[in-house]
C-alpha cells in the first residue's frame, strides 16, 4: 500500500483522500480500526506529524473517532460514509464537468456523452481520483 | 577519561606491542651480541640506556600523535566530555607507557645486580650513582622520569593544540620552534631562579662521555621549588591547551 | 513551547570566508526540519556549531537552554558528512564506542537498525562501500535516544534505492518527541518527510516555514519554491 504523492499539494489532504477512498470502497469497513500514526507513517514513509494532522482533520470531519486507549476507528454511521461517497463523487464530477466545458461541450452534450459512455462500458470498480492507488 | 584511553590503546594496540617487542629484542641483542663481539660492559650499558632514551622519545611522539588525532577527530569531539579529558587521557597514556618502560628498565637493573654487572660497572668508574636522598633510589628515579615526561608532555600537548589551531602551511615548523622556545625559556627561568635544579626528562640524565653516566643527585629540598614551578607551568600549559581545544582546534 | 535549538544572530567566518551571517532561528521539539541550501551555503557549519564542534564568532546558540558544551553534546546526536568512526574500527566497535560514551545509547534499537541496514558487526567499517558507510553513520546517530538529531547530508552519496531505504530508516527510528534536522540539497526525494524547512544561501537565512503551508499557499512543492527562491537572489 503506497500512495504516489504529489509534492505540490498538502500531503495531509492527499492522505485524507486516500483514507476516505479506502472507507468508501470498503477496504476499511465501518467501525474498523485505523492503523496507528506510527505504523501508517512507517508504511507511507511520511512524517508522523503529518499523519497526526490527517487524523485530526478526519476526526473533525467526523469520518474517524478516537476512543481513549484503544486507538482510532472509522465511523460506524452509514450516513457519514454515504456523505463521504457523495462528497468524493461531487469532487470528481466538478473536475470532470469543468474539463468538459473547457473542451467546449454544453450541458446537454455532456449528459449525452456520459450516457453513451456508461452504456458502452462495463461498470468499473472504484475509479480514478487524485492520489490514485498504485 | 579512562574510556578515551581505552580506545587510544585499542587503536594503537599493534604499534604498542610491536614497540615493546622491538625494545626487548634490542636489549637482548645488545646483551648477547655485545658479549660475542667482545664489547665492553660500560659500552653495553650506555647503548642500552640510549635505547631506553630513544624509546622514551618514541613514547612522547606516539602520545602526541594520538592526542592530535583525538582532538581533530569528529567521533571523539562529539563525546560529552570536557576538553580537559583529552589532555588527561594523553597524560595518563604517557604515564602508562613510561611506566612500562621503567618496569622493563627496572628488571634490567635487577638482572645487572643479580649477575654482578652493576658492581663491575661501578668499580670501573664508568657508572656512578651518588644518591643521597632519603627516597629509595628506584623510586626516586621513577619519580624523576615520570614527572619529567609528564611536564614535557603538557608542553608538547599545548604545542599540538596550537598546531591544530593554525590553518596555514608551515605550522610544523612553528610548532618545533615553539617547543624549543618554550623549553629554553623554562630552563632559563629554572637556571636563574633554582640553580638548574629542574627535573626535565631529557636533561635529567647526563651522558658525559661515550661510556660515562651520571644520575642527577639533587636532594629533595633543592628540587622542591623547581618542582613547584614546573607544576604551575604544566597547569598553565594545560589550561591554555583546553582553551585552544574548545575555541580553535579544527575538527575534521 | 520549550525550544530545543535556538540561534541568536550567529555568525561564523573562516579567515576571510564568511560561512554564516546573523542567523536567528529556533527549532521546537517533535519536528523534522529540512535544512536546505546548495553546497557551500553554510548548512554544515550551522550543524557543526549546534553540535558543539565549532565556536561561533558572534551570537548565541542554545540547546535545551544550554550553551554548546558537555551537556548539549549529551543531548545532541550529530551525523557528520564524513566518517565519525575511526579507521581501525569494525562496525561493532564503532557501536561500542557510542555505547561507552553516550548514556542514551539504546542497544536494542541499534541491533534492530543493524538488521534493517543489513550491516554486520564484524565488518571493518572503513572497508564498507560509501553507501554502506552512510548506513552505518545513520545507525550510529539513530541508535541513541537523543533530544536533537542533526543529520548532515544523510542521502548525499547514495543511489535512489539506497536513498529510499535510508529515508525509511529515518522515519522508522527517529524518536517522536525529539527533533531531527536533515540537511540536503536533494529536496524532491525527501521533502515529504519534513514538517518545516529552513533555506539558507551564502550563509544567510532565506526563510523558515511549514511545508504544508508552502504547498497550501503557493500550490508549489518545496523543491519548486527552493529553485525559485534561489534563482531570485
Coordinates of C-alpha atoms in Angstrom, one line a residue:
Chain A
X1 CA 0.0 0.0 0.0
X2 CA 1.7 3.2 -1.2
X3 CA 0.5 6.5 -2.4
X4 CA 2.1 8.4 -5.3
X5 CA 2.3 11.7 -3.6
X6 CA 2.1 15.0 -5.4
X7 CA 4.6 17.3 -3.7
X8 CA 2.7 20.3 -5.0
X9 CA -0.3 19.6 -2.8
X10 CA -0.5 19.4 1.0
X11 CA 0.4 15.8 1.9
X12 CA -2.2 15.6 4.7
X13 CA -5.0 16.3 2.2
X14 CA -3.7 13.5 0.0
X15 CA -3.7 11.1 2.8
X16 CA -7.2 12.1 3.9
X17 CA -8.4 11.4 0.4
X18 CA -6.6 8.1 0.4
X19 CA -8.2 7.0 3.7
X20 CA -11.7 8.2 2.6
X21 CA -11.3 6.2 -0.6
X22 CA -10.4 3.2 1.5
X23 CA -13.6 3.7 3.5
X24 CA -15.8 4.3 0.5
X25 CA -14.5 1.2 -1.3
X26 CA -14.9 -0.9 1.8
X27 CA -11.3 -1.7 2.3
X28 CA -11.7 0.0 5.7
X29 CA -15.1 -1.1 7.0
X30 CA -17.4 0.9 9.3
X31 CA -16.2 0.8 12.9
X32 CA -12.9 -0.7 11.8
X33 CA -9.6 0.3 13.5
X34 CA -7.4 2.7 11.6
X35 CA -3.6 2.0 11.7
X36 CA -1.7 3.9 14.3
X37 CA 0.1 7.1 13.5
X38 CA 3.5 5.3 13.8
X39 CA 2.5 2.4 11.6
X40 CA 1.0 4.5 8.9
X41 CA 4.0 6.9 9.0
X42 CA 6.4 4.0 8.5
X43 CA 4.2 2.4 5.8
X44 CA 3.7 5.6 3.8
X45 CA 7.2 6.9 4.6
X46 CA 5.7 10.1 5.8
X47 CA 6.4 12.3 8.8
X48 CA 4.3 11.1 11.8
X49 CA 3.2 14.7 12.5
X50 CA 1.6 14.8 9.0
X51 CA -0.3 11.6 9.8
X52 CA -1.3 13.1 13.1
X53 CA -2.7 16.1 11.4
X54 CA -4.5 13.9 8.9
X55 CA -6.2 12.0 11.7
X56 CA -7.2 15.2 13.5
X57 CA -8.8 16.5 10.3
X58 CA -10.6 13.2 9.8
X59 CA -11.9 13.4 13.3
X60 CA -13.0 16.9 12.9
X61 CA -15.0 15.9 9.8
X62 CA -16.5 13.0 11.8
X63 CA -15.0 10.4 9.5
X64 CA -12.9 8.9 12.3
X65 CA -13.3 8.9 16.0
X66 CA -10.7 8.1 18.7
X67 CA -11.5 6.0 21.7
X68 CA -9.3 6.6 24.6
X69 CA -6.7 3.9 25.0
X70 CA -8.0 1.9 22.1
X71 CA -7.0 3.9 19.0
X72 CA -8.8 5.4 16.1
X73 CA -11.8 3.9 14.4
X74 CA -13.7 4.5 11.2
X75 CA -17.1 6.0 12.0
X76 CA -19.9 3.4 12.1
X77 CA -22.6 5.8 10.9
X78 CA -23.6 4.7 7.4
X79 CA -24.9 8.2 6.7
X80 CA -21.5 9.6 7.3
X81 CA -19.9 7.1 4.9
X82 CA -22.5 7.9 2.3
X83 CA -21.8 11.5 2.8
X84 CA -18.1 10.9 2.1
X85 CA -19.1 9.0 -1.0
X86 CA -21.2 11.8 -2.3
X87 CA -18.6 14.4 -1.4
X88 CA -16.0 12.5 -3.4
X89 CA -18.3 12.0 -6.3
X90 CA -19.1 15.7 -6.3
X91 CA -15.4 16.5 -6.4
X92 CA -14.9 14.1 -9.3
X93 CA -17.9 15.4 -11.2
X94 CA -16.8 19.0 -10.7
X95 CA -13.4 18.3 -12.1
X96 CA -14.9 16.3 -15.0
X97 CA -17.6 18.9 -15.9
X98 CA -15.0 21.7 -15.7
X99 CA -12.8 19.8 -18.1
X100 CA -15.6 19.1 -20.5
X101 CA -16.7 22.7 -20.5
X102 CA -13.1 23.7 -21.3
X103 CA -13.3 21.4 -24.3
X104 CA -16.4 23.3 -25.4
X105 CA -19.2 20.9 -24.5
X106 CA -22.5 22.3 -23.2
X107 CA -24.6 20.7 -20.5
X108 CA -26.8 18.6 -22.9
X109 CA -23.8 17.3 -24.7
X110 CA -22.0 16.4 -21.5
X111 CA -25.0 14.4 -20.3
X112 CA -25.3 12.7 -23.7
X113 CA -21.7 11.7 -23.8
X114 CA -21.8 10.3 -20.3
X115 CA -24.9 8.3 -21.0
X116 CA -23.4 6.8 -24.1
X117 CA -20.2 6.1 -22.4
X118 CA -21.8 4.4 -19.5
X119 CA -23.8 2.1 -21.8
X120 CA -20.7 1.1 -23.8
X121 CA -18.5 0.3 -20.8
X122 CA -19.0 -2.3 -18.1
X123 CA -19.0 -0.5 -14.7
X124 CA -15.6 -0.3 -13.2
X125 CA -14.7 -0.8 -9.5
X126 CA -13.7 2.3 -7.7
X127 CA -12.5 5.0 -10.0
X128 CA -9.7 7.5 -10.5
X129 CA -9.2 10.2 -8.1
X130 CA -6.3 12.4 -7.4
X131 CA -3.9 10.5 -5.2
X132 CA -4.6 7.3 -7.0
X133 CA -3.7 3.9 -5.5
X134 CA -0.6 2.5 -7.1
Chain B
X1 CA 39.0 9.8 30.6
X2 CA 39.7 6.1 31.1
X3 CA 37.3 5.3 28.3
X4 CA 39.1 7.6 26.0
X5 CA 42.4 5.9 27.0
X6 CA 40.8 2.5 26.3
X7 CA 40.1 3.5 22.8
X8 CA 43.5 5.0 22.3
X9 CA 45.1 1.7 23.3
X10 CA 42.7 -0.3 21.2
X11 CA 43.7 1.8 18.2
X12 CA 47.4 1.7 18.9
X13 CA 47.5 -1.9 20.0
X14 CA 49.7 -3.3 17.3
X15 CA 52.1 -0.4 17.5
X16 CA 52.4 -0.8 21.2
X17 CA 53.0 -4.5 21.2
X18 CA 55.4 -4.1 18.3
X19 CA 57.3 -1.4 20.1
X20 CA 57.6 -3.4 23.3
X21 CA 58.8 -6.4 21.4
X22 CA 61.4 -4.2 19.5
X23 CA 62.7 -2.8 22.7
X24 CA 63.1 -6.2 24.4
X25 CA 64.7 -7.7 21.3
X26 CA 67.1 -4.7 21.0
X27 CA 68.2 -5.0 24.6
X28 CA 68.7 -8.8 24.2
X29 CA 70.7 -8.1 21.1
X30 CA 72.9 -5.6 22.9
X31 CA 73.4 -8.1 25.7
X32 CA 74.0 -11.3 23.7
X33 CA 75.6 -10.0 20.5
X34 CA 77.7 -7.5 22.6
X35 CA 79.2 -10.4 24.5
X36 CA 80.0 -12.2 21.3
X37 CA 81.8 -9.3 19.7
X38 CA 83.6 -8.6 23.0
X39 CA 82.0 -5.2 23.6
X40 CA 82.9 -3.5 26.9
X41 CA 80.4 -3.8 29.8
X42 CA 80.3 0.0 30.0
X43 CA 79.6 0.5 26.3
X44 CA 76.8 -2.1 26.5
X45 CA 75.2 -0.2 29.4
X46 CA 75.4 3.1 27.6
X47 CA 73.9 1.6 24.5
X48 CA 71.1 0.1 26.5
X49 CA 70.4 3.5 28.2
X50 CA 70.4 5.2 24.8
X51 CA 67.9 2.6 23.7
X52 CA 65.7 3.5 26.7
X53 CA 66.0 7.2 25.9
X54 CA 65.1 6.5 22.3
X55 CA 62.0 4.7 23.3
X56 CA 61.2 7.3 25.8
X57 CA 61.2 9.8 22.9
X58 CA 59.1 7.4 20.7
X59 CA 56.6 7.2 23.5
X60 CA 56.3 11.0 23.6
X61 CA 55.8 11.1 19.8
X62 CA 53.2 8.3 20.0
X63 CA 51.3 10.1 22.7
X64 CA 51.4 13.4 20.9
X65 CA 50.2 11.8 17.8
X66 CA 47.4 10.1 19.5
X67 CA 46.4 13.4 21.1
X68 CA 46.5 15.2 17.8
X69 CA 44.3 12.6 16.2
X70 CA 41.9 12.7 19.1
X71 CA 41.3 16.5 19.2
X72 CA 40.8 16.6 15.4
X73 CA 38.5 13.5 15.2
X74 CA 34.8 14.2 14.9
X75 CA 33.9 11.0 16.7
X76 CA 35.9 11.9 19.7
X77 CA 35.0 15.5 19.8
X78 CA 31.3 14.7 19.8
X79 CA 31.6 12.8 23.1
X80 CA 30.1 14.7 26.0
X81 CA 33.3 15.1 27.9
X82 CA 35.1 18.4 28.8
X83 CA 38.3 19.1 26.8
X84 CA 40.4 18.5 29.9
X85 CA 39.7 14.8 29.4
X86 CA 41.6 14.8 26.2
X87 CA 44.7 16.2 27.9
X88 CA 44.1 13.9 30.9
X89 CA 43.9 10.8 28.9
X90 CA 47.0 11.7 26.9
X91 CA 49.0 12.3 30.1
X92 CA 47.7 9.0 31.5
X93 CA 48.7 7.3 28.3
X94 CA 52.2 8.8 28.6
X95 CA 52.5 7.8 32.2
X96 CA 51.4 4.3 31.5
X97 CA 53.8 3.7 28.6
X98 CA 56.7 5.3 30.5
X99 CA 55.7 3.1 33.5
X100 CA 56.1 0.0 31.3
X101 CA 59.4 1.3 30.1
X102 CA 60.5 1.8 33.7
X103 CA 59.4 -1.7 34.6
X104 CA 61.5 -3.1 31.8
X105 CA 64.4 -0.9 32.9
X106 CA 63.9 -2.0 36.5
X107 CA 64.0 -5.6 35.5
X108 CA 67.2 -4.9 33.5
X109 CA 68.8 -3.3 36.6
X110 CA 67.8 -6.3 38.7
X111 CA 69.5 -8.5 36.2
X112 CA 72.6 -6.4 36.4
X113 CA 72.5 -6.5 40.1
X114 CA 72.0 -10.3 40.3
X115 CA 74.8 -11.0 37.9
X116 CA 77.2 -8.7 39.5
X117 CA 77.5 -6.5 36.4
X118 CA 76.3 -3.5 38.4
X119 CA 79.2 -3.7 40.8
X120 CA 81.6 -4.2 37.9
X121 CA 80.3 -1.0 36.3
X122 CA 80.6 0.9 39.5
X123 CA 84.1 -0.3 40.2
X124 CA 85.3 0.6 36.7
X125 CA 84.0 4.1 37.3
X126 CA 82.0 4.3 34.1
X127 CA 78.8 4.4 36.1
X128 CA 78.4 6.5 39.2
X129 CA 75.4 6.9 41.3
X130 CA 75.5 9.5 44.1
X131 CA 72.1 9.2 45.6
X132 CA 71.9 10.9 49.0
X133 CA 68.2 11.4 49.2
X134 CA 66.0 9.6 51.8
X135 CA 63.8 8.3 49.0
X136 CA 64.9 4.8 47.8
X137 CA 66.8 5.0 44.5
X138 CA 64.5 3.1 42.2
X139 CA 61.5 5.1 43.4
X140 CA 63.4 8.3 43.1
X141 CA 64.5 7.6 39.5
X142 CA 60.9 6.6 38.6
X143 CA 59.6 9.8 40.0
X144 CA 62.1 11.9 38.1
X145 CA 61.4 10.2 34.8
X146 CA 57.7 10.1 35.2
X147 CA 57.3 13.7 36.4
X148 CA 59.8 14.9 33.7
X149 CA 57.9 13.2 31.0
X150 CA 54.6 14.5 32.3
X151 CA 55.9 18.0 32.4
X152 CA 57.3 17.7 28.9
X153 CA 54.0 16.2 27.7
X154 CA 51.9 19.1 28.9
X155 CA 54.2 21.4 26.9
X156 CA 54.1 19.1 23.8
X157 CA 50.3 18.8 24.0
X158 CA 50.0 22.6 24.1
X159 CA 52.1 22.8 21.0
X160 CA 50.0 20.1 19.3
X161 CA 46.8 22.1 20.1
X162 CA 48.5 25.2 18.8
X163 CA 49.5 23.4 15.6
X164 CA 46.0 22.1 15.1
X165 CA 44.5 25.6 15.6
X166 CA 46.5 27.0 12.7
X167 CA 45.2 26.9 9.2
X168 CA 48.2 27.6 7.1
X169 CA 51.3 25.8 5.8
X170 CA 54.5 25.7 7.8
X171 CA 52.7 25.1 11.1
X172 CA 55.0 22.1 11.8
X173 CA 58.0 24.5 11.7
X174 CA 56.2 26.9 14.0
X175 CA 55.4 24.0 16.4
X176 CA 59.1 22.9 16.5
X177 CA 60.1 26.5 17.1
X178 CA 57.5 26.8 19.9
X179 CA 58.8 23.6 21.6
X180 CA 62.4 24.8 21.5
X181 CA 61.4 28.3 22.5
X182 CA 59.2 27.4 25.5
X183 CA 61.7 24.8 26.8
X184 CA 64.6 27.2 26.5
X185 CA 62.5 29.8 28.4
X186 CA 61.5 27.4 31.2
X187 CA 65.0 26.1 31.7
X188 CA 66.4 29.6 31.6
X189 CA 63.9 30.5 34.4
X190 CA 64.8 27.4 36.3
X191 CA 68.5 28.1 35.9
X192 CA 68.4 31.6 37.2
X193 CA 65.9 31.0 40.0
X194 CA 66.6 27.5 41.2
X195 CA 70.2 27.0 40.2
X196 CA 69.4 24.5 37.4
X197 CA 67.6 22.1 39.7
X198 CA 64.9 21.3 37.1
X199 CA 63.7 17.8 36.5
X200 CA 63.1 17.9 32.8
X201 CA 63.2 14.4 31.4
X202 CA 65.5 15.0 28.6
X203 CA 68.1 16.7 30.7
X204 CA 67.6 14.5 33.7
X205 CA 70.3 12.1 32.7
X206 CA 73.6 13.4 31.6
X207 CA 75.7 11.1 29.4
X208 CA 79.0 12.8 29.8
X209 CA 81.2 10.8 27.6
X210 CA 80.8 7.7 25.5
X211 CA 80.8 5.4 28.4
X212 CA 80.1 7.5 31.5
X213 CA 76.8 8.0 33.1
X214 CA 75.7 10.2 35.9
X215 CA 72.5 10.4 37.7
X216 CA 71.3 13.7 39.0
X217 CA 71.9 13.8 42.7
X218 CA 69.9 16.8 43.9
X219 CA 68.4 16.4 47.3
X220 CA 64.7 16.8 47.6
X221 CA 65.0 20.2 49.3
X222 CA 66.8 21.7 46.3
X223 CA 64.4 20.2 43.8
X224 CA 61.1 21.1 45.5
X225 CA 60.9 24.8 44.4
X226 CA 61.8 23.8 40.9
X227 CA 59.2 21.1 41.0
X228 CA 56.6 23.5 42.2
X229 CA 57.5 25.9 39.4
X230 CA 57.1 23.1 36.9
X231 CA 53.8 22.1 38.4
X232 CA 52.5 25.6 38.0
X233 CA 53.8 25.8 34.4
X234 CA 52.3 22.5 33.4
X235 CA 48.9 23.6 34.9
X236 CA 49.2 26.7 32.8
X237 CA 50.1 24.8 29.7
X238 CA 47.1 22.5 30.2
X239 CA 44.8 25.4 30.8
X240 CA 45.8 27.0 27.5
X241 CA 45.6 23.7 25.7
X242 CA 42.0 23.2 26.9
X243 CA 41.1 26.7 25.8
X244 CA 42.6 26.1 22.4
X245 CA 40.7 22.8 22.0
X246 CA 37.4 24.5 22.9
X247 CA 37.9 27.5 20.8
X248 CA 40.1 27.0 17.8
X249 CA 41.2 23.4 17.1
X250 CA 39.7 22.5 13.8
X251 CA 37.7 19.3 13.8
X252 CA 37.8 17.3 10.6
Chain C
X1 CA 6.9 25.7 23.8
X2 CA 10.4 24.9 25.0
X3 CA 13.0 25.5 22.4
X4 CA 15.2 22.6 21.5
X5 CA 17.7 24.6 19.5
X6 CA 18.0 28.3 19.3
X7 CA 20.3 30.5 17.2
X8 CA 20.5 34.2 18.0
X9 CA 22.3 36.3 15.4
X10 CA 25.0 33.7 15.0
X11 CA 27.9 34.5 12.7
X12 CA 30.9 32.4 11.7
X13 CA 33.8 33.0 9.4
X14 CA 36.8 31.0 8.4
X15 CA 39.5 33.6 7.8
X16 CA 38.0 35.9 5.2
X17 CA 35.4 33.5 4.1
X18 CA 32.0 34.1 5.7
X19 CA 30.2 30.9 6.5
X20 CA 27.2 32.1 8.4
X21 CA 25.8 35.6 8.8
X22 CA 23.5 36.7 11.5
X23 CA 21.5 33.5 11.7
X24 CA 18.5 33.7 14.0
X25 CA 16.1 30.8 14.2
X26 CA 14.6 28.2 16.6
X27 CA 13.6 24.6 16.4
X28 CA 10.9 23.2 18.5
X29 CA 10.5 19.6 19.8
X30 CA 8.9 16.9 17.7
X31 CA 9.7 18.2 14.3
X32 CA 11.5 17.0 11.2
X33 CA 13.2 20.0 9.8
X34 CA 14.8 20.2 6.4
X35 CA 17.9 22.4 6.2
X36 CA 18.1 23.3 2.5
X37 CA 20.8 25.0 0.6
X38 CA 23.3 24.4 -2.2
X39 CA 26.8 23.1 -1.5
X40 CA 28.8 25.7 0.5
X41 CA 25.8 27.6 1.6
X42 CA 26.6 27.1 5.3
X43 CA 24.5 24.0 6.1
X44 CA 27.4 22.0 7.5
X45 CA 28.7 25.0 9.5
X46 CA 25.3 25.5 11.1
X47 CA 25.2 21.9 12.2
X48 CA 28.7 21.8 13.4
X49 CA 28.0 24.9 15.5
X50 CA 24.9 23.3 17.0
X51 CA 26.9 20.0 17.6
X52 CA 29.5 22.0 19.6
X53 CA 32.3 21.2 17.2
X54 CA 32.9 24.8 16.3
X55 CA 32.7 28.0 18.2
X56 CA 30.6 31.0 16.8
X57 CA 32.4 34.2 16.2
X58 CA 29.4 36.2 17.3
X59 CA 25.9 35.5 18.6
X60 CA 24.4 32.8 21.0
X61 CA 23.5 29.2 20.5
X62 CA 21.3 27.3 23.0
X63 CA 20.4 23.7 23.1
X64 CA 17.7 22.9 25.6
X65 CA 18.8 26.1 27.3
X66 CA 22.5 25.1 27.4
X67 CA 25.3 26.7 25.6
X68 CA 27.1 24.2 23.4
X69 CA 29.3 22.0 25.6
X70 CA 29.2 18.9 27.6
X71 CA 25.5 19.0 28.4
X72 CA 24.5 19.8 24.9
X73 CA 26.7 17.1 23.4
X74 CA 24.9 14.6 25.6
X75 CA 21.5 15.7 24.2
X76 CA 22.5 16.0 20.5
X77 CA 23.2 13.2 18.1
X78 CA 25.2 14.5 15.1
X79 CA 25.8 12.6 11.9
X80 CA 28.6 14.3 10.2
X81 CA 29.0 14.3 6.4
X82 CA 32.2 12.3 6.8
X83 CA 33.0 9.2 8.8
X84 CA 32.8 9.6 12.5
X85 CA 34.1 6.1 13.2
X86 CA 37.8 5.5 13.2
X87 CA 39.7 3.6 10.5
X88 CA 40.7 0.7 12.7
X89 CA 37.1 0.0 14.0
X90 CA 34.7 -2.7 13.0
X91 CA 31.0 -1.9 12.8
X92 CA 30.7 -3.5 16.2
X93 CA 33.5 -1.4 17.7
X94 CA 32.0 1.8 16.3
X95 CA 28.7 1.0 18.0
X96 CA 30.5 0.0 21.2
X97 CA 32.2 3.4 21.1
X98 CA 28.8 5.1 21.1
X99 CA 27.5 2.8 23.8
X100 CA 30.5 3.6 26.0
X101 CA 30.2 7.4 25.8
X102 CA 26.5 8.1 25.5
X103 CA 24.1 7.3 28.2
X104 CA 21.2 7.5 25.8
X105 CA 22.5 4.7 23.7
X106 CA 19.8 2.0 23.0
X107 CA 21.3 -1.4 22.4
X108 CA 18.0 -3.0 21.2
X109 CA 17.4 -0.2 18.8
X110 CA 20.9 -0.4 17.5
X111 CA 20.5 -4.2 16.9
X112 CA 17.3 -3.6 15.0
X113 CA 18.9 -0.9 12.9
X114 CA 21.9 -3.1 12.1
X115 CA 19.4 -5.7 10.9
X116 CA 17.4 -3.2 8.9
X117 CA 20.5 -1.7 7.3
X118 CA 21.9 -5.2 6.6
X119 CA 25.2 -4.4 8.4
X120 CA 27.3 -6.9 10.2
X121 CA 29.1 -6.2 13.5
X122 CA 32.2 -8.0 12.2
X123 CA 32.7 -5.9 9.1
X124 CA 35.5 -3.5 9.0
X125 CA 33.9 -0.1 8.9
X126 CA 36.4 1.6 6.6
X127 CA 36.2 -1.2 4.1
X128 CA 32.4 -0.7 3.5
X129 CA 31.2 0.9 0.3
X130 CA 30.2 4.6 0.5
X131 CA 26.5 3.7 0.7
X132 CA 27.0 1.2 3.4
X133 CA 29.2 3.7 5.3
X134 CA 26.3 6.2 5.2
X135 CA 24.0 3.5 6.6
X136 CA 26.5 2.9 9.4
X137 CA 26.7 6.6 10.1
X138 CA 22.9 6.8 10.4
X139 CA 22.9 3.7 12.6
X140 CA 25.4 5.3 14.9
X141 CA 23.4 8.5 15.1
X142 CA 19.9 7.0 15.5
X143 CA 21.0 4.3 18.0
X144 CA 20.9 7.0 20.6
X145 CA 17.7 8.3 22.1
X146 CA 18.8 11.9 21.8
X147 CA 16.7 15.1 22.0
X148 CA 18.0 16.5 18.8
X149 CA 19.4 14.7 15.8
X150 CA 21.5 16.6 13.3
X151 CA 22.0 14.7 10.1
X152 CA 24.3 16.2 7.6
X153 CA 23.5 15.1 4.1
X154 CA 22.4 11.6 5.0
X155 CA 21.4 10.8 1.5
X156 CA 24.1 12.7 -0.3
X157 CA 26.2 9.9 -1.9
X158 CA 23.9 7.0 -2.4
X159 CA 21.8 5.8 -5.3
X160 CA 18.0 6.3 -5.3
X161 CA 17.2 2.8 -4.0
X162 CA 19.5 3.1 -1.1
X163 CA 18.1 6.6 -0.5
X164 CA 14.6 5.3 -0.1
X165 CA 16.0 2.7 2.4
X166 CA 17.7 5.4 4.4
X167 CA 14.5 7.6 4.5
X168 CA 12.6 4.6 5.7
X169 CA 15.0 4.1 8.5
X170 CA 14.8 7.7 9.4
X171 CA 11.0 7.7 9.7
X172 CA 11.1 4.3 11.4
X173 CA 13.8 5.0 14.0
X174 CA 13.6 8.6 15.0
X175 CA 12.2 9.5 18.4
X176 CA 8.9 11.2 18.2
X177 CA 9.3 13.7 21.0
X178 CA 12.7 14.7 19.7
X179 CA 13.5 16.8 16.6
X180 CA 15.5 16.0 13.5
X181 CA 17.4 18.4 11.3
X182 CA 18.3 17.0 8.0
X183 CA 20.5 19.0 5.6
X184 CA 20.2 18.2 2.0
X185 CA 20.4 19.6 -1.5
X186 CA 18.3 16.8 -2.9
X187 CA 14.9 18.2 -1.9
X188 CA 12.4 16.4 -4.1
X189 CA 13.4 13.0 -2.8
X190 CA 12.9 13.8 0.8
X191 CA 10.5 16.8 1.2
X192 CA 7.5 14.6 2.1
X193 CA 9.0 13.7 5.5
X194 CA 9.6 17.3 6.6
X195 CA 7.4 19.4 8.9
X196 CA 9.2 22.6 8.1
X197 CA 12.1 23.8 6.1
X198 CA 14.9 26.3 6.6
X199 CA 16.5 27.7 3.5
X200 CA 19.9 29.2 3.6
X201 CA 22.1 30.8 0.9
X202 CA 25.6 32.1 1.2
X203 CA 25.4 31.9 5.0
X204 CA 22.2 33.9 5.3
X205 CA 18.7 32.6 6.3
X206 CA 16.2 33.0 3.5
X207 CA 13.1 31.5 5.1
X208 CA 11.8 29.1 7.7
X209 CA 8.3 27.8 7.0
X210 CA 5.9 24.8 7.4
X211 CA 6.0 22.7 4.3
X212 CA 2.2 22.1 4.2
X213 CA 1.8 25.8 4.4
X214 CA 4.0 26.3 1.4
X215 CA 2.0 23.7 -0.6
X216 CA -1.3 25.1 0.5
X217 CA -0.5 28.8 -0.1
X218 CA 1.5 28.6 -3.2
X219 CA 0.4 25.2 -4.7
X220 CA 4.1 24.5 -5.2
X221 CA 6.3 21.8 -3.9
X222 CA 9.2 22.7 -1.6
X223 CA 11.6 21.8 -4.3
X224 CA 10.0 24.3 -6.7
X225 CA 9.9 27.0 -4.2
X226 CA 13.5 26.4 -3.4
X227 CA 14.5 26.7 -7.0
X228 CA 12.6 29.9 -7.4
X229 CA 13.9 31.5 -4.2
X230 CA 17.4 30.6 -5.2
X231 CA 17.0 31.9 -8.7
X232 CA 15.7 35.2 -7.4
X233 CA 18.7 36.2 -5.4

